[in-house]
Coordinates of C-alpha atoms and ligand atoms in Angstrom, one line a residue:
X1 CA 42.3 42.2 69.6
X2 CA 42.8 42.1 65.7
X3 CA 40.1 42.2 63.2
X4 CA 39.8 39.4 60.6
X5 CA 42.1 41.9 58.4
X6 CA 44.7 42.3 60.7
X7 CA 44.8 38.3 61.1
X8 CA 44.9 38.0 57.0
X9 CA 47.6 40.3 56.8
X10 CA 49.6 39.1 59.7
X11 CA 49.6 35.4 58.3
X12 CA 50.5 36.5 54.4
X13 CA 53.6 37.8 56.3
X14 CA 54.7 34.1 57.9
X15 CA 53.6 35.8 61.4
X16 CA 52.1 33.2 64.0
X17 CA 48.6 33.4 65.3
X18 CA 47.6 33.6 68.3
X19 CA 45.0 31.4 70.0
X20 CA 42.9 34.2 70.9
X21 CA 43.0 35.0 66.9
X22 CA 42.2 31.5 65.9
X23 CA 39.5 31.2 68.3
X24 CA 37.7 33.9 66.3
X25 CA 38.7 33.0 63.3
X26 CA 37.2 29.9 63.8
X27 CA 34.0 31.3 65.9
X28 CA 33.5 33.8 62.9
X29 CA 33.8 30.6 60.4
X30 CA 30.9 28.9 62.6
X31 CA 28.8 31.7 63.1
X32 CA 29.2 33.1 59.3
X33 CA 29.8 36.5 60.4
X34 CA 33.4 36.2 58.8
X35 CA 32.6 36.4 55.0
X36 CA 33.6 34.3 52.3
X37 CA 36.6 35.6 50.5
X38 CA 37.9 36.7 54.1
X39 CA 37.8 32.6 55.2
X40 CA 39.5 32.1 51.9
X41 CA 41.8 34.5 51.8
X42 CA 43.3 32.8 55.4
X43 CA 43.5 29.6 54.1
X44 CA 45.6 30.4 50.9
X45 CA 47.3 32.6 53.5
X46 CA 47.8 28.8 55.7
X47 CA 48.5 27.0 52.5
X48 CA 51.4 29.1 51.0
X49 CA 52.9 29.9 55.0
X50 CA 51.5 27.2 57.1
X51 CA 50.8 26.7 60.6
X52 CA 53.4 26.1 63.6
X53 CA 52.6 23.0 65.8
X54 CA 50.7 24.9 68.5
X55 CA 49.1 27.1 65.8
X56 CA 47.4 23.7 64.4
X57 CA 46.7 22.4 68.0
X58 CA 44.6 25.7 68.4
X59 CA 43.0 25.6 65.1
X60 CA 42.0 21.2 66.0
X61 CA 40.7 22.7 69.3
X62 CA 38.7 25.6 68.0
X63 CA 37.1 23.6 65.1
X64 CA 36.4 21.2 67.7
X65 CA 34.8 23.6 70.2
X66 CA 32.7 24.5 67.3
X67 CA 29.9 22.2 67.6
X68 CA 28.8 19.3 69.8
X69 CA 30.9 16.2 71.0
X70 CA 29.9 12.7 71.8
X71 CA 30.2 11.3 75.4
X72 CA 31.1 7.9 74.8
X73 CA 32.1 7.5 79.1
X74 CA 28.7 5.3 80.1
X75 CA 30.1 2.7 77.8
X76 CA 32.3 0.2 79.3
X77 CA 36.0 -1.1 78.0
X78 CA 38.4 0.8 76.5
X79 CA 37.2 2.6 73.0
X80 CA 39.4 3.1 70.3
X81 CA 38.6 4.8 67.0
X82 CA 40.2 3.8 63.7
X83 CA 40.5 6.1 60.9
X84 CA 42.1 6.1 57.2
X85 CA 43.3 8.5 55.1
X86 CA 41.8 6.8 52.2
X87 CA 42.2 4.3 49.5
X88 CA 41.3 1.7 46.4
X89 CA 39.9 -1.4 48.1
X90 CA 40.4 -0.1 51.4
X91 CA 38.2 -2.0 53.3
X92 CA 39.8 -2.4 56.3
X93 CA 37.2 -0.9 58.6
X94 CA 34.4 -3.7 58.1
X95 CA 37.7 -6.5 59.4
X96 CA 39.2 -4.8 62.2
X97 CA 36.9 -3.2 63.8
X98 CA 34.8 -6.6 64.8
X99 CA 38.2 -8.2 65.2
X100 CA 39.2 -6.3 67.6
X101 CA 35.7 -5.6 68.8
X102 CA 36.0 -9.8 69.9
X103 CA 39.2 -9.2 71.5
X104 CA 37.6 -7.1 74.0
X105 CA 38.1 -3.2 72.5
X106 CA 35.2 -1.4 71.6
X107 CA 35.8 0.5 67.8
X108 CA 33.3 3.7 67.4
X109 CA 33.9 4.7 63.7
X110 CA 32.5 8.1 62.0
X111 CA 33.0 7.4 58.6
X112 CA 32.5 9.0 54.8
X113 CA 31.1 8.7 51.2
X114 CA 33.1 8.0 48.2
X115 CA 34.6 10.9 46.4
X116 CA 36.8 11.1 43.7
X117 CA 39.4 7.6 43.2
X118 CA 39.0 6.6 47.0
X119 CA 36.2 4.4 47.9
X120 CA 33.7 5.4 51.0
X121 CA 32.9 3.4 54.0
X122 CA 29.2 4.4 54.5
X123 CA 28.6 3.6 50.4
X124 CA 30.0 0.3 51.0
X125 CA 28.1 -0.8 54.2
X126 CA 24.9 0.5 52.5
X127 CA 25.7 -2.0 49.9
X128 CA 24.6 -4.8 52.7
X129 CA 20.8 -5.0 52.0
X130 CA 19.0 -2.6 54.4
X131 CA 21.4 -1.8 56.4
X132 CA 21.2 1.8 58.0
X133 CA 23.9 4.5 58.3
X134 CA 22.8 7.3 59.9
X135 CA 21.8 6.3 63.5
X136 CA 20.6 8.6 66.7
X137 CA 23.1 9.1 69.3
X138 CA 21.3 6.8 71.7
X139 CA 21.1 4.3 68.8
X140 CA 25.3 5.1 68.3
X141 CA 25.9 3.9 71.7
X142 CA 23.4 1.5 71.7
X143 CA 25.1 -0.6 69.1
X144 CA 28.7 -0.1 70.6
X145 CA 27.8 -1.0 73.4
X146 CA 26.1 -4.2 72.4
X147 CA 28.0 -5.1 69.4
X148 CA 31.3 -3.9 70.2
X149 CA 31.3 -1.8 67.2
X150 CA 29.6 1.0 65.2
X151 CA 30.1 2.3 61.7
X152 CA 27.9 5.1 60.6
X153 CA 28.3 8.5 59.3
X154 CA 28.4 11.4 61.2
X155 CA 26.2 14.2 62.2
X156 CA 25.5 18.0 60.9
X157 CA 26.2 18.9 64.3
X158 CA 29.8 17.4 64.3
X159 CA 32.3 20.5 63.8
X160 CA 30.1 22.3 61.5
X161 CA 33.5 24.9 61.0
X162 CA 35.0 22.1 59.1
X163 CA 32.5 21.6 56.8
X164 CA 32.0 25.5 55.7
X165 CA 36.2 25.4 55.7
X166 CA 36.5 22.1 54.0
X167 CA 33.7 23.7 50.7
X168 CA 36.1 26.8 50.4
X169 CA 39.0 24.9 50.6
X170 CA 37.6 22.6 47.9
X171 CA 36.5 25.9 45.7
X172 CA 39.8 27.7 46.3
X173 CA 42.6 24.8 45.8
X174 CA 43.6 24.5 49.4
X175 CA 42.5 21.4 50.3
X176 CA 46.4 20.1 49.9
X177 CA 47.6 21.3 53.0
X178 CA 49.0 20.1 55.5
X179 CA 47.8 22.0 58.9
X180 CA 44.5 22.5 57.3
X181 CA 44.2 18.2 56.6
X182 CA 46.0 17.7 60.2
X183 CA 42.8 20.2 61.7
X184 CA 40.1 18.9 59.3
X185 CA 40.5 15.3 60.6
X186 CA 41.8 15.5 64.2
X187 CA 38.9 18.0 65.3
X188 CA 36.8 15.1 64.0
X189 CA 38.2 12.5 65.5
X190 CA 38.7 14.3 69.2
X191 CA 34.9 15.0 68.9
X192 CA 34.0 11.5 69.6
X193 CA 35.2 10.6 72.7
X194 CA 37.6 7.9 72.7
X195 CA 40.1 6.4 74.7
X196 CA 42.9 6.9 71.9
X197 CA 43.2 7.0 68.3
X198 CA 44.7 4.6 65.6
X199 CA 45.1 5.9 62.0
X200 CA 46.1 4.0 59.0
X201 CA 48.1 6.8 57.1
X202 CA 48.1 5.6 53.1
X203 CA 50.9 5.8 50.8
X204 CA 51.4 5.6 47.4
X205 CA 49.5 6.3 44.0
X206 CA 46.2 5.6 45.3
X207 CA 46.8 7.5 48.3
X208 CA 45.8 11.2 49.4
X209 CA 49.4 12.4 49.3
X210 CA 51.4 9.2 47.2
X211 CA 55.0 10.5 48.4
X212 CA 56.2 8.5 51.5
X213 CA 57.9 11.7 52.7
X214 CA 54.4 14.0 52.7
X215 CA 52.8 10.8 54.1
X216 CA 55.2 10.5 56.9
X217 CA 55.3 13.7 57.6
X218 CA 51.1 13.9 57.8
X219 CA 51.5 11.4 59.9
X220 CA 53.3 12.7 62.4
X221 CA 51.5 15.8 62.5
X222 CA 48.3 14.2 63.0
X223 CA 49.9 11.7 65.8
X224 CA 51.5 15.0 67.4
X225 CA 47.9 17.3 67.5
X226 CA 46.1 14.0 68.7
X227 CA 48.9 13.7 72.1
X228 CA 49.1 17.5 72.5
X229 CA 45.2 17.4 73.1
X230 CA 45.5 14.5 75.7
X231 CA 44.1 11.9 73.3
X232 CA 47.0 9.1 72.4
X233 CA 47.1 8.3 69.0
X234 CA 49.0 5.7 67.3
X235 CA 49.9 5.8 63.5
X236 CA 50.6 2.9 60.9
X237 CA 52.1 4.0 57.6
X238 CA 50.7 1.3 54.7
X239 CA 51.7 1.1 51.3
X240 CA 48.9 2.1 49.2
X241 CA 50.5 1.6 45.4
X242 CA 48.4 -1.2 44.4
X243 CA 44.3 -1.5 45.4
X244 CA 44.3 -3.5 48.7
X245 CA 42.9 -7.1 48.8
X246 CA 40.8 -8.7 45.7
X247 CA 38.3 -6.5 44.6
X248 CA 37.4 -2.4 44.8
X249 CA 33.7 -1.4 44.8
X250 CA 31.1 -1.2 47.2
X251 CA 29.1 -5.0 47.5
X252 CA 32.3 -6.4 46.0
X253 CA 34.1 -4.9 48.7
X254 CA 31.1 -6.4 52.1
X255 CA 31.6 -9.6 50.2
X256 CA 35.8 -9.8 50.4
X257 CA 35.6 -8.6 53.9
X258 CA 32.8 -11.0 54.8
X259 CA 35.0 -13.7 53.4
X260 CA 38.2 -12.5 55.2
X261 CA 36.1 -12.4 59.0
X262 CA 35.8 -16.3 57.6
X263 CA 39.2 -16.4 57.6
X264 CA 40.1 -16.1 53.7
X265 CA 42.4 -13.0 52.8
X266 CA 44.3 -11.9 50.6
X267 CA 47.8 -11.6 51.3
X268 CA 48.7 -7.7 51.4
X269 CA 44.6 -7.4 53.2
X270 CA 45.7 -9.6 55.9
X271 CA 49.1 -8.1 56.4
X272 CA 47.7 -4.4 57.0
X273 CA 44.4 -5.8 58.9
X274 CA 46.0 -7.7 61.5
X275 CA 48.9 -4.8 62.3
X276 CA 46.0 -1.7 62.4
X277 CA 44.0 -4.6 64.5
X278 CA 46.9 -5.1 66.7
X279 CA 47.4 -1.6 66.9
X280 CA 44.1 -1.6 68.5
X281 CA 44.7 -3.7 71.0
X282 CA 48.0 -2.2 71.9
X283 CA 45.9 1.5 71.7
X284 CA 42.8 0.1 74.0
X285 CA 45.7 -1.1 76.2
X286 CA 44.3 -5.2 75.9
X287 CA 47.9 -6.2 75.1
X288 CA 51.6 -4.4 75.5
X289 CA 53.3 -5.3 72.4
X290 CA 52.7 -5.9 68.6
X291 CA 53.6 -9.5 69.3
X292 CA 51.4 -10.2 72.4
X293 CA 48.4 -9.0 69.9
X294 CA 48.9 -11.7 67.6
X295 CA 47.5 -15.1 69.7
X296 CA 44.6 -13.1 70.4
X297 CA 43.6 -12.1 67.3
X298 CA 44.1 -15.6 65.7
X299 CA 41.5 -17.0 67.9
X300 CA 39.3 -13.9 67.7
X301 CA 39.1 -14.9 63.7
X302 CA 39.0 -18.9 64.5
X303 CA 36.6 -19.2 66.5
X304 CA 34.1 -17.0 64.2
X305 CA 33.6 -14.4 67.3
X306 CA 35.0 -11.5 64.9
X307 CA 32.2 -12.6 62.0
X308 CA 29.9 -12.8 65.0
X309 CA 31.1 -9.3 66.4
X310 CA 29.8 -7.9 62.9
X311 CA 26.9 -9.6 62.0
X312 CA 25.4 -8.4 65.8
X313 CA 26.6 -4.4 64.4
X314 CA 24.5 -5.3 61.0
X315 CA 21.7 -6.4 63.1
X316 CA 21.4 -3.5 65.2
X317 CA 22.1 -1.2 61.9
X318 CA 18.9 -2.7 60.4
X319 CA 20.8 -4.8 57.4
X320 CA 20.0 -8.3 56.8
X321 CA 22.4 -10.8 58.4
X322 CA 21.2 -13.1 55.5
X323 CA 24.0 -11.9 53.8
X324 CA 26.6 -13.0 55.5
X325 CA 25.7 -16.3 55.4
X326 CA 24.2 -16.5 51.7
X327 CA 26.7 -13.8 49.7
X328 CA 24.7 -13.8 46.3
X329 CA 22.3 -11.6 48.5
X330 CA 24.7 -8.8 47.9
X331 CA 24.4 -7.2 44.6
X332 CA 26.0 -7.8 41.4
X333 CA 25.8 -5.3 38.1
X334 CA 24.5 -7.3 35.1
X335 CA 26.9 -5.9 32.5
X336 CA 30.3 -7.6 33.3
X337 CA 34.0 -8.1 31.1
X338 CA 37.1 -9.5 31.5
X339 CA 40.5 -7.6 30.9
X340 CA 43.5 -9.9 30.0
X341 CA 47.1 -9.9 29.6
X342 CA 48.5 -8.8 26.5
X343 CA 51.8 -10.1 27.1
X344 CA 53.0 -13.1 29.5
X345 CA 55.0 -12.4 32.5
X346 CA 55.1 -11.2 36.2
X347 CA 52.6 -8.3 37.2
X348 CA 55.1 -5.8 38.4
X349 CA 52.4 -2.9 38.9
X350 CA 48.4 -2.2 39.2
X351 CA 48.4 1.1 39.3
X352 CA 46.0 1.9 42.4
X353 CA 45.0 5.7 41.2
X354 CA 44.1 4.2 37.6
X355 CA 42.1 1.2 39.4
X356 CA 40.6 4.2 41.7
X357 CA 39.6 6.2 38.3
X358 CA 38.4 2.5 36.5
X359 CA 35.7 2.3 39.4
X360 CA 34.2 5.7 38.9
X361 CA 34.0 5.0 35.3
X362 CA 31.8 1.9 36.0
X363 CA 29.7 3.5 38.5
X364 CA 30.7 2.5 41.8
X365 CA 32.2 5.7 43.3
X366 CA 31.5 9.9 42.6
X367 CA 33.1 12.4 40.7
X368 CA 31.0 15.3 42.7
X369 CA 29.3 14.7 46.0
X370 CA 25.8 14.6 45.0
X371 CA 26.7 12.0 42.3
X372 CA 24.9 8.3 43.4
X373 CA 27.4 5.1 43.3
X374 CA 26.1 1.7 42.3
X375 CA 26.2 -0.5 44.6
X376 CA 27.0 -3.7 42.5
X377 CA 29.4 -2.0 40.1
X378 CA 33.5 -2.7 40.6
X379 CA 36.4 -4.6 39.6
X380 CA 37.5 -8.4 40.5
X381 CA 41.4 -8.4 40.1
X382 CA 42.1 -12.5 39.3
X383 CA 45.8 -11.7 40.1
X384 CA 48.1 -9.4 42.1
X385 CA 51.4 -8.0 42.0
X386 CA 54.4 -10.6 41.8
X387 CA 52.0 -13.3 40.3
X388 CA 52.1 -14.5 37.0
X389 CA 50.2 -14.0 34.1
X390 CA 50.0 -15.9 30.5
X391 CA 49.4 -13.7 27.2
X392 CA 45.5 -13.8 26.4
X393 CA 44.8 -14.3 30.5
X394 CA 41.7 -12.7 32.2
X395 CA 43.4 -10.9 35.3
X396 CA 40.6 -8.5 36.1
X397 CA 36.9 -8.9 35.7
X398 CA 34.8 -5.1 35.6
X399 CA 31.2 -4.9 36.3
X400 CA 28.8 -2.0 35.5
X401 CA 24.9 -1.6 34.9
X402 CA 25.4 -0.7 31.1
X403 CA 27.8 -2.3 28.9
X404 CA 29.3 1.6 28.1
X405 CA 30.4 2.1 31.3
X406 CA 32.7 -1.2 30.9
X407 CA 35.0 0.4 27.9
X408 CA 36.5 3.4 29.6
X409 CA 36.9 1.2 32.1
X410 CA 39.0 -1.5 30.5
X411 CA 41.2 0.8 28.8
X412 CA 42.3 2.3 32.0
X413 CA 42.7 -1.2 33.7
X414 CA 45.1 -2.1 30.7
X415 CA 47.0 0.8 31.4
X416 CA 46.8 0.0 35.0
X417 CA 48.4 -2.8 34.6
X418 CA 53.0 -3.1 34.0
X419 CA 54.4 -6.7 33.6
X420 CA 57.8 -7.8 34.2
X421 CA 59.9 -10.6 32.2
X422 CA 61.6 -11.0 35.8
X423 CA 60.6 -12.0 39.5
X424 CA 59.2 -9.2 41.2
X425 CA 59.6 -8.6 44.6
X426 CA 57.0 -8.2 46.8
X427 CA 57.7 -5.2 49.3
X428 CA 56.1 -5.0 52.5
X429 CA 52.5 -3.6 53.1
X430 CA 53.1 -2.1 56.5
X431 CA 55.9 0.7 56.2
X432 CA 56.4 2.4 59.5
X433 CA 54.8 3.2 62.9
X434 CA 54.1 6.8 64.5
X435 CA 53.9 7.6 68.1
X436 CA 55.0 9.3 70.5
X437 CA 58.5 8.7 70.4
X438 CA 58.9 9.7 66.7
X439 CA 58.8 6.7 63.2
X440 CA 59.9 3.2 63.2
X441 CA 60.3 1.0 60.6
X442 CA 57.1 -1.8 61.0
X443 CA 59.8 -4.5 60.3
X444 CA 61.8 -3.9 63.5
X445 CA 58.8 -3.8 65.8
Ligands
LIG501 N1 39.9 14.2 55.2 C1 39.3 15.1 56.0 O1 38.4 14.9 56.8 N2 39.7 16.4 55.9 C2 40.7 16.7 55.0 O2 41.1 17.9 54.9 C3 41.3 15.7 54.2 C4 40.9 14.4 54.4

């Protein structure tokens, strides 16, 4: 078989691997015993040629062969994993997965950290006072079994290939690429073992790739791998252009998603939790249809099961369920401003990139990965897109430890910010669906 050379050289020529070639590509990656600028040199070589369909499935499969898996088949019910492709505000984890966890599907999530203008899961839930994130296997399974759901981060022994390929990628301006995202999160997500897959695929400014067409087409390549290895996998296209519910930061962000498992949302957070929970339910196979979803999950909130769901996960995680009930237990920063309106009218834009880039400037997120985030740092936006605002209004309100960190801060939130003399209308926050038989619009499901 061919040398790592031979495979260089044969993809820098648009040949097609393969999957005795990607096998030790990958097993070299693992190992080490493929060097550094060989690894690197491939991935440009991916990058600028990319990878056919069954040239990606290989690639998912050998990164996923890589290290160990999780057995998730002593747990009863079916088990669906959620994942998204990243946000400002996206908080979306800490609602469905309870909601659907009262509704009878069990949600196993491996989440990240912050980095760069998208928020991180695990920085947020270690926001809720004590509240672990790294848990033992047994302890995993432990607390999806009994709560119904589990949110931690994942282990060193998870695909260790991706995290070798994901630092050269990230030193060698590859990490844009299609095949090599597609690879990077499906070998992940086959690695715990689920019954299928939903995936919230973001769009927009504050998304991974803003164009609609690049989102799509992600997508469908990560909905395509996750069949083609026998896991089904259900995608939900959502509009990512503005930051998603009321605030963006970690505690700000427990405290809007404690208040939305009470039953209070915002608009555009309950539009895109209740289809990604629905898709749940149509994924763990508890209901047929969008539609047949919806009765289910209105009593699931109602009745306070899906705030009961969570509080049993922060239990068993070691946080204190305090919190949920008394929400000045979460912290605050001391140093806080208000941003206002310099001209009357209707908001026609926040820009969720700039909001994104506002939170790092106030402490809540990280520019590199071994930067710390504050927990109590963030931004409260008064109003929305399509509401209206008077001249001399407060719209947003920043918080930070030091009063420095506020003034970059604001002046990115002013430029955030686009008003309209006009009515704006508002445009739906659920896009399109992904499976198996190819896109559809959400609004004709
Ligand atoms: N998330 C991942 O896990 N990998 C990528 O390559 C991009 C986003």
């Amino acid at each position: 078989m061919a040398g790592i050379y031979e495979i260089i050289a044969k993809k820098r020529d648009g040949g097609v691997l393969t999957p005795q070639e990607i096998s030790f590509f990958v097993k070299g990656v693992t190992d080490g015993s493929i060097l550094d600028y060989q690894v690197s040199a491939l991935l440009m070589a991916i990058f600028l040629r990319g990878l056919h369909k069954g040239e990606m499935v290989e690639l998912t499969e050998a990164m996923l062969r890589s290290g160990e898996t999780i057995d998730l088949s002593g747990i009863e019910g079916p088990k669906i994993d959620k994942h998204s492709t990243g946000g400002v505000g996206d908080k979306v984890s800490f609602i469905v997965a309870p909601w659907a966890a009262a509704c009878g599907v069990k949600v196993p999530m491996l989440s990240g950290r912050s980095l760069g203008h998208t928020g991180g899961t695990l920085d947020k839930l270690e926001s809720l006072p004590g509240t672990r994130v790294f848990l033992s296997s047994e302890e995993f399974k432990r607390t999806l079994s009994d709560a119904g759901l589990v949110i931690c981060g994942q282990t060193d022994n998870l695909v260790p290939a991706d995290r070798r390929l994901y630092a050269l990628r990230d030193a060698t301006a590859t990490v844009n690429s299609l095949p090599l995202i597609v690879s990077s999160i499906m070998s992940k997500k086959l690695a715990l073992g689920t019954d299928g897959i939903v995936l919230d695929v973001k769009t927009g400014s504050g998304a991974f790739l803003p164009e609609l067409e690049r989102s799509r087409a992600l997508c469908e390549a990560l909905v395509e791998v996750g069949h083609s290895s026998g896991r089904p996998t259900l995608g939900l296209i959502t509009q990512m252009d503005q930051p998603l519910g009321s605030s963006v930061g970690n505690a700000l962000e427990m405290v809007e998603s404690v208040e939305a498992l009470r039953g209070n949302f915002a608009q555009d957070l309950y539009e895109v939790c209740q289809a990604i929970a629905a898709a749940i339910l149509v994924a763990g196979k508890r209901v047929s249809s969008f539609d047949q979803a919806k009765p289910l999950l209105d009593e699931a909130l109602g009745s306070g099961r899906a705030l009961e769901r969570f509080r049993r996960m922060v239990e068993l995680q070691g946080g204190n369920p305090r919190a949920l009930d008394d929400l000045s237990l979460f912290p605050r920063s001391g140093e806080s401003c208000v941003v206002k309106a310099r001209q009357s009218g209707y908001i026609a834009a926040v820009d969720a990139f700039s909001v994104g880039m506002a939170t790092i400037d106030l402490g809540a997120g990280r520019v590199r990965k071994e930067d710390g985030v504050d927990p109590g740092a963030g931004i409260l936006l008064r109003r929305k897109v399509g509401e209206y605002v008077e001249a001399g209004e407060g719209w947003a309100e920043l918080f930070a430890s030091s009063r420095g960190r506020l003034e970059q801060a604001e002046t990115r939130m002013v430029q955030s910010l686009r008003i309209s003399p006009e009515p704006v209308k508002l445009s739906p926050r659920v896009l399109e669906t992904v499976d198996s038989l190819g896109v559809r619009s959400w609004e004709k499901i």
